[in-house]
Coordinates of C-alpha atoms in Angstrom, one line a residue:
Chain G
M1 CA -0.9 78.2 113.0
N2 CA 2.7 77.1 112.9
T3 CA 2.1 73.6 111.5
N4 CA 5.7 72.7 111.7
L5 CA 6.1 73.5 115.3
Y6 CA 2.7 71.7 116.1
N7 CA 3.9 68.5 114.3
Y8 CA 7.3 68.7 116.0
L9 CA 5.6 68.8 119.4
L10 CA 3.5 65.8 118.5
G11 CA 6.6 64.0 117.4
I12 CA 8.1 64.5 120.9
A13 CA 5.0 64.0 122.9
D14 CA 3.5 61.0 121.1
N15 CA 6.6 58.8 122.1
S16 CA 6.1 59.7 125.8
L17 CA 2.3 59.2 125.5
I18 CA 2.4 55.7 124.1
L19 CA 5.3 54.5 126.3
G20 CA 3.5 55.9 129.3
Q21 CA 0.4 54.0 128.3
R22 CA 2.4 50.8 127.9
L23 CA 3.9 51.2 131.4
G24 CA 0.5 52.0 132.9
E25 CA -0.7 48.6 131.8
L26 CA 1.9 47.0 134.2
C27 CA 0.6 48.7 137.3
G28 CA 0.0 46.2 140.0
H29 CA 1.7 43.3 138.1
G30 CA 5.4 44.0 138.6
P31 CA 7.9 41.4 139.6
S32 CA 8.3 43.2 142.9
L33 CA 6.7 46.1 144.8
E34 CA 9.7 48.2 144.2
T35 CA 9.9 47.8 140.5
D36 CA 6.1 48.0 140.2
I37 CA 6.2 51.5 142.0
A38 CA 9.3 52.6 139.9
L39 CA 7.5 51.7 136.6
T40 CA 4.3 53.4 137.6
N41 CA 6.4 56.5 138.6
I42 CA 8.1 56.6 135.2
S43 CA 4.7 56.4 133.4
L44 CA 3.5 59.2 135.7
D45 CA 6.6 61.3 134.6
L46 CA 6.0 60.6 131.0
F47 CA 2.2 61.6 131.2
G48 CA 3.2 64.8 133.1
Q49 CA 5.7 65.7 130.2
V50 CA 2.8 64.8 127.7
R51 CA 0.5 67.3 129.2
S52 CA 3.0 70.1 128.9
Y53 CA 3.7 69.4 125.3
Y54 CA 0.0 69.0 124.2
Q55 CA -1.1 72.0 126.2
Y56 CA 1.4 73.9 124.3
A57 CA 0.4 72.1 121.1
A58 CA -3.3 73.3 121.7
K59 CA -2.0 76.8 122.2
V60 CA -0.1 76.6 118.9
A61 CA -3.2 75.2 117.1
G62 CA -5.3 78.0 118.6
D63 CA -8.6 76.4 117.8
N64 CA -10.9 74.3 120.0
R65 CA -8.4 71.5 120.5
D66 CA -7.2 70.9 123.9
E67 CA -4.7 68.4 125.5
D68 CA -7.3 65.6 125.6
T69 CA -8.5 65.8 122.0
I70 CA -4.8 65.9 120.8
A71 CA -4.0 62.9 123.0
M72 CA -7.2 60.9 122.4
M73 CA -9.2 61.9 119.4
R74 CA -6.9 61.5 116.5
P75 CA -7.1 58.5 114.1
E76 CA -4.1 56.0 114.2
R77 CA -2.5 57.2 111.2
E78 CA -2.0 60.7 112.8
Y79 CA 0.0 59.4 115.8
V80 CA 3.7 59.9 114.9
N81 CA 5.5 58.0 117.9
V82 CA 8.3 55.7 117.0
L83 CA 7.5 52.0 116.7
L84 CA 9.8 51.2 119.6
V85 CA 7.6 52.7 122.2
E86 CA 4.4 50.7 121.1
Q87 CA 6.0 47.3 121.5
P88 CA 4.2 45.1 124.0
N89 CA 5.2 44.2 127.6
T90 CA 6.2 40.7 126.6
D91 CA 8.1 40.1 129.9
F92 CA 10.1 42.3 132.3
G93 CA 13.2 41.8 130.0
Y94 CA 11.3 43.5 127.1
V95 CA 10.0 46.2 129.3
I96 CA 13.4 47.1 130.6
A97 CA 15.1 46.8 127.1
R98 CA 12.4 49.0 125.6
Q99 CA 12.8 51.5 128.4
F100 CA 16.6 51.5 128.2
L101 CA 16.7 51.9 124.4
F102 CA 14.3 54.8 124.7
D103 CA 15.7 56.5 127.8
V104 CA 19.2 56.9 126.6
Y105 CA 17.9 58.6 123.4
H106 CA 15.3 60.6 125.5
Y107 CA 18.0 62.0 127.7
M108 CA 20.3 62.9 125.0
F109 CA 17.5 64.6 123.2
L110 CA 16.3 66.7 126.3
T111 CA 19.8 67.7 127.0
E112 CA 19.9 69.4 123.6
L113 CA 16.4 70.8 123.7
Q114 CA 17.2 72.8 126.8
S115 CA 18.9 75.2 124.5
S116 CA 16.1 75.5 122.0
K117 CA 15.1 79.0 120.8
D118 CA 11.6 78.3 121.7
E119 CA 11.4 79.3 125.4
T120 CA 8.3 76.9 126.2
L121 CA 10.1 73.9 124.8
A122 CA 13.5 74.7 126.6
A123 CA 11.5 75.1 129.9
I124 CA 9.7 71.7 129.5
A125 CA 13.1 70.2 128.7
K126 CA 14.8 71.5 131.7
K127 CA 11.9 70.3 133.9
S128 CA 11.8 66.8 132.2
I129 CA 15.5 66.1 132.2
K130 CA 15.6 65.7 136.0
E131 CA 13.1 63.0 135.7
V132 CA 14.5 61.3 132.7
S133 CA 18.0 61.2 134.3
Y134 CA 16.3 58.9 136.9
H135 CA 14.8 56.8 134.2
V136 CA 18.1 56.3 132.4
R137 CA 19.7 55.1 135.7
F138 CA 16.8 52.8 136.6
S139 CA 16.7 51.1 133.1
S140 CA 20.5 51.0 132.9
D141 CA 20.9 49.4 136.3
W142 CA 18.3 46.8 135.4
I143 CA 20.0 46.0 132.1
K144 CA 23.2 45.3 134.2
R145 CA 21.2 43.2 136.8
L146 CA 19.5 41.1 134.0
G147 CA 22.5 40.8 131.6
D148 CA 24.9 39.8 134.4
G149 CA 22.4 38.1 136.8
T150 CA 21.4 34.4 136.2
E151 CA 21.7 32.4 133.1
E152 CA 18.0 32.9 132.4
S153 CA 17.9 36.5 132.9
H154 CA 20.8 36.9 130.6
K155 CA 19.1 34.9 127.9
R156 CA 15.8 36.8 128.3
I157 CA 17.4 40.3 128.2
Q158 CA 19.6 39.4 125.3
N159 CA 16.5 38.1 123.3
A160 CA 14.7 41.4 124.1
I161 CA 17.6 43.5 123.0
N162 CA 18.0 41.4 119.9
D163 CA 14.2 41.8 119.1
L164 CA 14.0 45.6 119.8
W165 CA 17.2 46.7 118.3
T166 CA 15.5 46.9 114.8
Y167 CA 13.4 49.8 116.1
T168 CA 16.4 51.9 117.3
D169 CA 17.4 53.4 114.1
E170 CA 14.0 55.1 113.7
L171 CA 14.8 57.3 116.7
F172 CA 17.1 59.4 114.4
H173 CA 14.9 59.8 111.4
Q174 CA 13.8 63.3 110.6
T175 CA 10.5 64.3 109.4
E176 CA 9.9 67.6 107.3
A177 CA 8.8 69.2 110.5
D178 CA 11.9 68.1 112.3
K179 CA 14.1 69.6 109.6
K180 CA 12.3 72.9 109.6
M181 CA 12.5 73.2 113.4
I182 CA 16.1 72.3 113.3
A183 CA 16.8 75.0 110.8
D184 CA 14.9 77.5 113.0
G185 CA 17.1 76.7 116.0
V186 CA 14.0 75.2 117.8
G187 CA 14.5 71.6 117.2
V188 CA 17.3 69.1 118.2
D189 CA 19.4 67.9 115.3
T190 CA 19.1 64.2 116.2
S191 CA 21.6 63.1 113.5
K192 CA 24.4 64.5 115.7
L193 CA 23.2 62.2 118.6
K194 CA 23.3 58.9 116.8
E195 CA 26.8 58.0 117.2
Q196 CA 26.9 59.0 120.9
Y197 CA 23.7 57.1 121.4
Y198 CA 25.1 53.7 120.1
K199 CA 28.3 54.2 122.0
Q200 CA 26.6 54.6 125.3
I201 CA 24.2 51.8 124.7
S202 CA 27.1 49.6 123.8
N203 CA 29.0 50.6 127.0
V204 CA 26.1 49.5 129.2
L205 CA 25.5 46.4 127.3
D206 CA 29.2 45.4 127.4
E207 CA 29.2 45.8 131.1
A208 CA 26.0 43.8 131.3
T209 CA 27.7 41.0 129.3
I210 CA 25.1 41.5 126.5
E211 CA 26.1 41.2 123.0
V212 CA 25.4 44.2 120.8
P213 CA 23.2 43.1 118.0
D214 CA 24.8 43.4 114.5
L215 CA 21.8 44.2 112.5
K216 CA 21.6 45.5 108.9
Y217 CA 17.9 46.0 108.5
F218 CA 15.9 48.4 110.6
Q219 CA 12.0 49.0 110.9
K220 CA 10.6 52.4 110.4
G221 CA 7.3 54.0 109.8
G222 CA 5.9 55.3 113.1
K223 CA 7.0 58.9 112.4
Q224 CA 4.8 58.8 109.2
G225 CA 1.9 57.3 111.1
V226 CA 2.4 53.7 109.7
H227 CA 2.4 51.6 113.0
T228 CA 2.7 48.0 114.0
E229 CA -0.4 45.9 114.7
H230 CA -0.2 46.7 118.4
M231 CA -1.1 50.3 118.0
G232 CA -4.8 49.8 117.3
Y233 CA -5.2 48.0 120.6
I234 CA -3.3 50.6 122.5
L235 CA -5.5 53.4 121.1
A236 CA -8.7 51.4 121.6
E237 CA -8.1 51.6 125.4
L238 CA -6.5 55.1 125.4
Q239 CA -9.4 56.5 123.5
Y240 CA -12.2 54.3 124.8
M241 CA -13.9 56.9 127.0
Q242 CA -13.5 59.9 124.8
R243 CA -14.9 57.8 121.9
A244 CA -17.8 56.2 123.8
Y245 CA -18.9 59.4 125.5
P246 CA -17.8 62.3 123.2
N247 CA -17.9 66.0 124.2
M248 CA -18.3 65.4 127.9
S249 CA -16.2 66.7 130.6
W250 CA -14.5 64.5 133.2
Chain U
M1 CA 11.7 32.3 182.3
S2 CA 9.6 31.3 185.2
E3 CA 5.8 31.6 185.2
A4 CA 6.0 34.4 187.8
Q5 CA 8.6 36.4 185.7
I6 CA 6.3 36.1 182.5
K7 CA 3.3 37.2 184.7
S8 CA 5.2 40.2 185.9
L9 CA 6.3 41.1 182.2
E10 CA 2.8 40.8 181.2
E11 CA 1.4 43.1 183.9
E12 CA 4.1 45.6 183.0
F13 CA 3.0 45.3 179.4
E14 CA -0.7 45.9 180.1
A15 CA 0.3 48.7 182.3
R16 CA 2.3 50.4 179.5
I17 CA -0.7 50.1 177.2
A18 CA -3.1 51.6 179.8
R19 CA -0.6 54.6 180.1
D20 CA -0.9 55.0 176.3
E21 CA 2.9 54.3 175.8
K22 CA 3.9 52.9 172.5
I23 CA 5.2 49.3 172.2
E24 CA 8.3 49.2 170.0
P25 CA 9.5 46.1 168.0
K26 CA 12.3 45.3 170.4
D27 CA 10.2 45.6 173.6
W28 CA 9.0 42.4 175.1
M29 CA 5.4 41.6 174.1
P30 CA 3.0 38.6 174.5
E31 CA 3.2 36.2 171.7
K32 CA -0.6 36.7 171.1
Y33 CA 0.0 40.4 170.7
R34 CA 2.7 39.8 168.2
K35 CA 0.6 37.4 166.2
T36 CA -2.5 39.5 166.2
H37 CA -0.5 42.3 164.9
I38 CA 1.3 40.4 162.2
R39 CA -2.2 39.3 161.1
Q40 CA -3.8 42.5 161.1
M41 CA -0.9 44.6 159.7
S42 CA -0.2 42.2 156.8
Q43 CA -3.9 42.0 156.1
H44 CA -3.7 45.8 155.8
A45 CA -0.7 45.7 153.5
H46 CA -2.3 43.0 151.3
S47 CA -5.3 45.2 151.0
E48 CA -3.1 48.0 149.7
I49 CA -1.5 45.8 147.0
V50 CA -4.5 43.9 146.0
G51 CA -6.4 47.2 146.0
M52 CA -4.1 48.5 143.2
L53 CA -5.7 46.0 140.7
P54 CA -9.3 47.2 140.4
E55 CA -8.1 50.8 139.9
G56 CA -5.0 49.9 138.0
N57 CA -7.3 48.2 135.5
W58 CA -8.6 51.8 134.6
I59 CA -5.3 53.5 134.1
S60 CA -5.1 52.7 130.3
R61 CA -8.8 54.0 130.0
A62 CA -8.9 57.0 132.1
P63 CA -11.0 59.7 130.3
S64 CA -8.5 62.6 130.4
L65 CA -4.8 63.0 130.8
R66 CA -5.5 64.8 134.1
R67 CA -7.5 61.9 135.5
K68 CA -5.0 59.5 134.2
V69 CA -2.1 61.2 135.9
A70 CA -4.0 61.4 139.2
L71 CA -5.0 57.7 139.0
L72 CA -1.5 56.7 138.4
A73 CA -0.4 58.8 141.3
K74 CA -3.0 57.2 143.6
V75 CA -2.3 53.6 142.7
Q76 CA 1.4 54.3 143.1
D77 CA 0.6 55.7 146.6
E78 CA -1.1 52.5 147.4
G79 CA 1.9 50.5 146.4
G80 CA 3.9 52.8 148.7
H81 CA 1.5 52.2 151.7
G82 CA 1.9 48.4 151.0
L83 CA 5.7 48.7 151.2
Y84 CA 5.6 50.7 154.3
L85 CA 3.1 48.4 156.0
Y86 CA 5.0 45.3 155.0
S87 CA 8.2 46.8 156.5
A88 CA 6.4 47.7 159.6
T89 CA 5.1 44.2 159.8
E90 CA 8.6 42.8 159.3
T91 CA 9.7 44.3 162.6
L92 CA 7.7 41.7 164.2
G93 CA 9.9 39.0 163.0
I94 CA 8.5 37.9 159.7
T95 CA 9.8 38.3 156.2
R96 CA 7.8 39.9 153.2
D97 CA 8.3 36.6 151.2
E98 CA 6.6 34.7 154.1
L99 CA 3.8 37.3 154.1
F100 CA 3.3 37.0 150.3
E101 CA 3.3 33.2 150.8
Q102 CA 0.3 33.7 153.2
L103 CA -1.4 35.9 150.8
H104 CA -0.9 33.5 147.8
T105 CA -2.0 30.4 149.7
G106 CA -5.2 32.1 151.1
K107 CA -4.0 31.8 154.7
A108 CA -4.0 35.7 155.0
K109 CA -6.9 37.9 154.1
Y110 CA -7.3 41.2 152.5
S111 CA -10.2 43.6 152.4
S112 CA -13.1 42.0 150.6
I113 CA -14.0 45.3 148.9
F114 CA -11.3 44.6 146.4
N115 CA -13.3 41.5 145.2
Y116 CA -15.8 43.7 143.6
P117 CA -15.3 44.7 140.1
A118 CA -14.5 48.2 138.8
L119 CA -16.7 48.4 135.8
T120 CA -17.1 52.0 134.8
W121 CA -15.1 55.2 135.2
A122 CA -17.7 56.2 137.9
D123 CA -16.4 53.2 140.0
I124 CA -13.1 54.9 140.3
G125 CA -15.0 57.8 141.7
A126 CA -17.0 55.6 144.1
I127 CA -13.9 53.7 145.2
G128 CA -12.0 56.9 146.1
W129 CA -15.1 58.4 147.8
L130 CA -16.5 55.5 149.6
V131 CA -13.9 52.8 149.9
D132 CA -11.0 55.3 150.9
G133 CA -13.6 57.1 153.0
A134 CA -14.4 54.0 155.0
A135 CA -10.7 53.0 155.1
I136 CA -9.9 56.5 156.6
I137 CA -12.4 56.0 159.4
N138 CA -10.8 52.7 160.2
Q139 CA -7.3 54.0 160.0
V140 CA -7.8 57.3 161.8
A141 CA -8.9 55.1 164.7
L142 CA -5.7 53.2 164.3
C143 CA -3.3 56.3 164.6
G144 CA -3.5 55.9 168.4
T145 CA -2.9 52.2 168.5
S146 CA -0.3 50.8 170.8
F147 CA 2.2 49.3 168.4
G148 CA 4.6 52.2 167.4
P149 CA 5.5 51.3 163.9
Y150 CA 1.8 50.6 162.9
A151 CA 0.6 53.8 164.6
R152 CA 3.1 55.9 162.8
A153 CA 2.5 54.3 159.5
M154 CA -1.1 55.1 160.0
V155 CA -0.6 58.8 160.6
R156 CA 1.4 59.0 157.3
I157 CA -1.0 56.8 155.3
C158 CA -4.1 58.7 156.6
K159 CA -2.8 62.0 155.1
E160 CA -2.6 60.4 151.7
E161 CA -5.9 58.6 152.0
S162 CA -7.8 61.6 152.7
F163 CA -6.5 63.1 149.7
H164 CA -7.6 60.1 147.6
Q165 CA -11.0 60.4 149.1
R166 CA -11.3 64.0 148.2
Q167 CA -10.2 63.0 144.6
G168 CA -12.8 60.2 144.4
Y169 CA -15.5 62.6 145.6
E170 CA -14.5 65.1 143.1
I171 CA -14.6 62.5 140.3
T172 CA -18.2 61.6 141.4
L173 CA -19.2 65.3 141.8
K174 CA -18.1 66.1 138.2
L175 CA -20.2 63.2 137.0
A176 CA -23.2 64.1 138.9
Q177 CA -23.0 67.6 137.4
G178 CA -22.5 66.2 134.0
T179 CA -24.9 64.7 131.3
L180 CA -27.7 62.5 132.2
E181 CA -25.7 59.6 131.0
Q182 CA -22.7 60.6 133.4
K183 CA -25.1 61.2 136.3
A184 CA -26.6 57.7 135.8
M185 CA -23.1 56.3 135.7
A186 CA -22.4 57.9 139.1
Q187 CA -25.7 56.7 140.7
D188 CA -25.0 53.2 139.3
A189 CA -21.5 53.1 140.9
L190 CA -23.0 54.4 144.2
N191 CA -25.7 51.6 144.1
R192 CA -23.0 48.8 143.6
F193 CA -20.4 50.2 146.1
W194 CA -22.6 51.4 149.0
W195 CA -23.3 48.0 150.6
P196 CA -19.8 46.5 150.1
S197 CA -18.4 49.7 151.6
L198 CA -20.5 49.3 154.8
M199 CA -19.3 45.7 155.0
M200 CA -15.7 47.1 155.1
F201 CA -16.1 47.7 158.9
G202 CA -16.4 44.0 159.4
P203 CA -19.2 41.7 161.0
A204 CA -21.7 43.3 163.5
D205 CA -20.3 43.7 167.0
A206 CA -22.3 40.7 168.3
D207 CA -20.4 38.5 165.7
S208 CA -16.9 40.0 166.2
P209 CA -15.1 37.6 168.6
N210 CA -11.8 39.5 168.5
T211 CA -13.1 42.9 169.3
E212 CA -12.7 42.7 173.1
Q213 CA -9.1 41.9 173.0
S214 CA -8.3 44.2 170.2
M215 CA -10.0 47.1 172.2
K216 CA -7.8 46.3 175.2
W217 CA -4.6 46.5 173.2
K218 CA -5.9 49.7 171.5
L219 CA -5.7 47.9 168.1
K220 CA -9.2 49.0 168.0
R221 CA -10.6 52.0 169.6
K222 CA -14.1 51.9 168.4
T223 CA -16.3 48.8 167.6
N224 CA -17.2 47.9 164.0
D225 CA -20.7 49.1 164.4
E226 CA -19.6 52.4 165.8
L227 CA -17.3 53.0 162.9
R228 CA -19.9 51.9 160.5
Q229 CA -22.3 54.3 162.0
Q230 CA -19.8 57.2 161.7
F231 CA -19.3 56.4 158.0
I232 CA -22.9 56.5 157.2
D233 CA -23.5 59.7 159.1
Q234 CA -20.6 61.3 157.4
T235 CA -21.4 60.0 153.8
V236 CA -25.2 60.6 153.5
P237 CA -25.0 64.3 153.4
Q238 CA -22.2 64.2 150.8
A239 CA -24.3 62.1 148.6
E240 CA -27.3 64.5 149.1
L241 CA -25.0 67.5 148.4
I242 CA -24.3 66.2 144.8
G243 CA -27.9 64.9 144.1
L244 CA -27.1 61.1 144.5
T245 CA -29.4 58.7 146.3
I246 CA -28.1 56.2 148.9
P247 CA -29.5 52.8 147.8
D248 CA -31.2 52.0 151.1
P249 CA -34.9 52.4 151.4
D250 CA -34.6 52.1 155.3
L251 CA -32.3 55.0 155.6
K252 CA -33.8 57.7 157.8
W253 CA -32.5 60.5 160.2
N254 CA -33.2 59.6 163.7
E255 CA -33.8 62.8 165.5
E256 CA -33.7 61.2 169.0
K257 CA -30.3 59.5 168.5
G258 CA -28.9 62.1 166.4
C259 CA -27.8 59.7 163.6
Y260 CA -29.1 57.7 160.7
D261 CA -31.0 54.6 161.0
S262 CA -30.2 52.3 158.1
G263 CA -31.3 48.9 156.6
E264 CA -29.8 45.5 157.3
I265 CA -26.5 44.5 155.6
D266 CA -26.8 41.3 153.5
W267 CA -24.6 39.2 155.8
D268 CA -24.8 36.2 153.6
E269 CA -23.1 38.2 150.9
F270 CA -20.6 39.4 153.4
W271 CA -19.5 35.9 154.5
Q272 CA -19.7 34.6 150.9
V273 CA -17.1 37.2 149.7
V274 CA -15.0 36.8 152.9
K275 CA -14.9 33.0 152.3
G276 CA -13.4 33.6 148.7
H277 CA -16.6 33.4 146.7
G278 CA -17.0 37.0 145.6
P279 CA -17.2 38.3 142.2
C280 CA -13.5 38.8 141.6
N281 CA -11.8 36.8 144.5
K282 CA -10.3 34.3 142.0
E283 CA -9.0 36.8 139.4
R284 CA -7.4 39.0 142.2
M285 CA -5.5 36.0 143.6
K286 CA -4.6 34.8 140.1
A287 CA -3.2 38.3 139.2
R288 CA -1.1 38.4 142.3
V289 CA 0.2 34.9 142.1
S290 CA 1.1 35.2 138.5
A291 CA 2.9 38.6 139.0
W292 CA 4.9 36.9 141.7
E293 CA 5.6 33.7 139.7
N294 CA 6.4 35.6 136.5
G295 CA 8.7 37.8 138.5
E296 CA 10.7 35.0 140.1
W297 CA 13.6 35.1 137.3
V298 CA 13.8 38.9 138.0
R299 CA 14.2 38.8 141.7
D300 CA 16.7 35.8 141.2
A301 CA 18.8 37.9 138.9
A302 CA 18.8 40.9 141.0
L303 CA 20.0 38.7 143.9
A304 CA 22.7 36.9 141.8
H305 CA 23.9 40.2 140.4
A306 CA 24.2 41.6 143.9
E307 CA 26.1 38.7 144.9
K308 CA 28.5 39.0 142.1
Q309 CA 29.1 42.7 142.7
Q310 CA 29.7 41.9 146.4
E311 CA 32.3 39.3 145.4
K312 CA 34.0 41.7 143.1
K313 CA 34.3 44.3 145.9
L314 CA 35.8 41.7 148.2
N315 CA 38.2 40.6 145.6
K316 CA 39.3 44.1 145.1
A317 CA 39.8 44.7 148.8
V318 CA 42.0 41.6 149.1

């Protein structure tokens, strides 16, 4: 099996899996019916993308693994999502800030992935980017509404951005698998996206009258499977049925 | 307006309904017609959004990615139905905020079925199969109701509900064909959801004071008991087909009547849940109220932002 390609796929898919899972927790509890439906829709898009990646990963693995065993039967240390996406739904400000900080990256990443030499990956990227362009618009609009809304909303979204900023740098870290896939023309060289990422983020934050945090220290570890304490609880729910009733079909 | 004029309007109104014409929001309508429709349509809308809770609670634990995606889509559909029904209700001259207020203070009701807990994955199957199945029977009857926006909403909603019902049945079928453990899970869910599903059709005809007026306005086209019977006759063979047993020892095919005879519903339980003392009434309301209260600053921000944008636009124009 092409281990690098397999690991590269997990690196992309795990982000969407865990973020989708977080958004799924909110269903029925949103601040308005419209935002509730929109967040559920984003979760749905992400899980749809996740299925394509894991189905492909199962094919690459070529053994008895399928999309569900890959999604739900790994131990925590083998999930390689960034720490950003596992952060909790503290309030709607955190939900939007987390989404925005991820969406801008996700959109830029998929834009490049469309020209991957790997045809399957390029096809998944082409399909997904339509959905993600909506995600970026949704979260950017809400950043502006909350930032330039009321005093309270401004304070809350500024807090959320300040707290989550420390997880942004990790988006651009490269694993061994990433480096190999970039060299093969399959993967996206994320180091080239970093400057543009912070520029785009800053533009939206400026418009939203939110201060861009000036931070020197960043958190990392997710890509090596070293997560925050939140992760175990996310997996406890995600894996519950597969663990409690192993080897059954649903 | 003189009494004679009102009387003539009323007569014309009743004649239109008798001719099966649709009543539209701007048409004249008796105050009681308006109020009854606000009550029933908002109750329906509330049921959709409260109904998101028991199923939404299983999104994070769905057993496979395929099931997770389908469940998310289903719950999202319900939110959409809620939105659609609130909008249709607003055409009768009431705001969504007022309708929420009625829900949160307990003045407005929602379907009692959602006050039962969704405890296992099989419950997600049972809810789709039985609860959506019962809902469709109620709703198909409403596609021909006299109030235009409600009738049109029902046509659209019924299409999606019937998809949900098949999806729920398929979840249950898969369990029934699975391991002993899965089959037991499916039977247990059927045991717990059967009677509450029958209660979804409301009190027995003899105890349903609004039925006569509602039939006249075509807000109801069949009585509660007729619809309930239709549900039983439709569902029993579906259970048999997948090897599950309906939890009613009195259930028996009546050759003469051409339908099933069934046991008596526990009406004490029915009224207990309707009056707010079911297993989850308090949790459901708490979840809705806290979503609303925790979301206030978000809604305020959106409003303030929109006003600021509007102001900027005006300043530019000047």
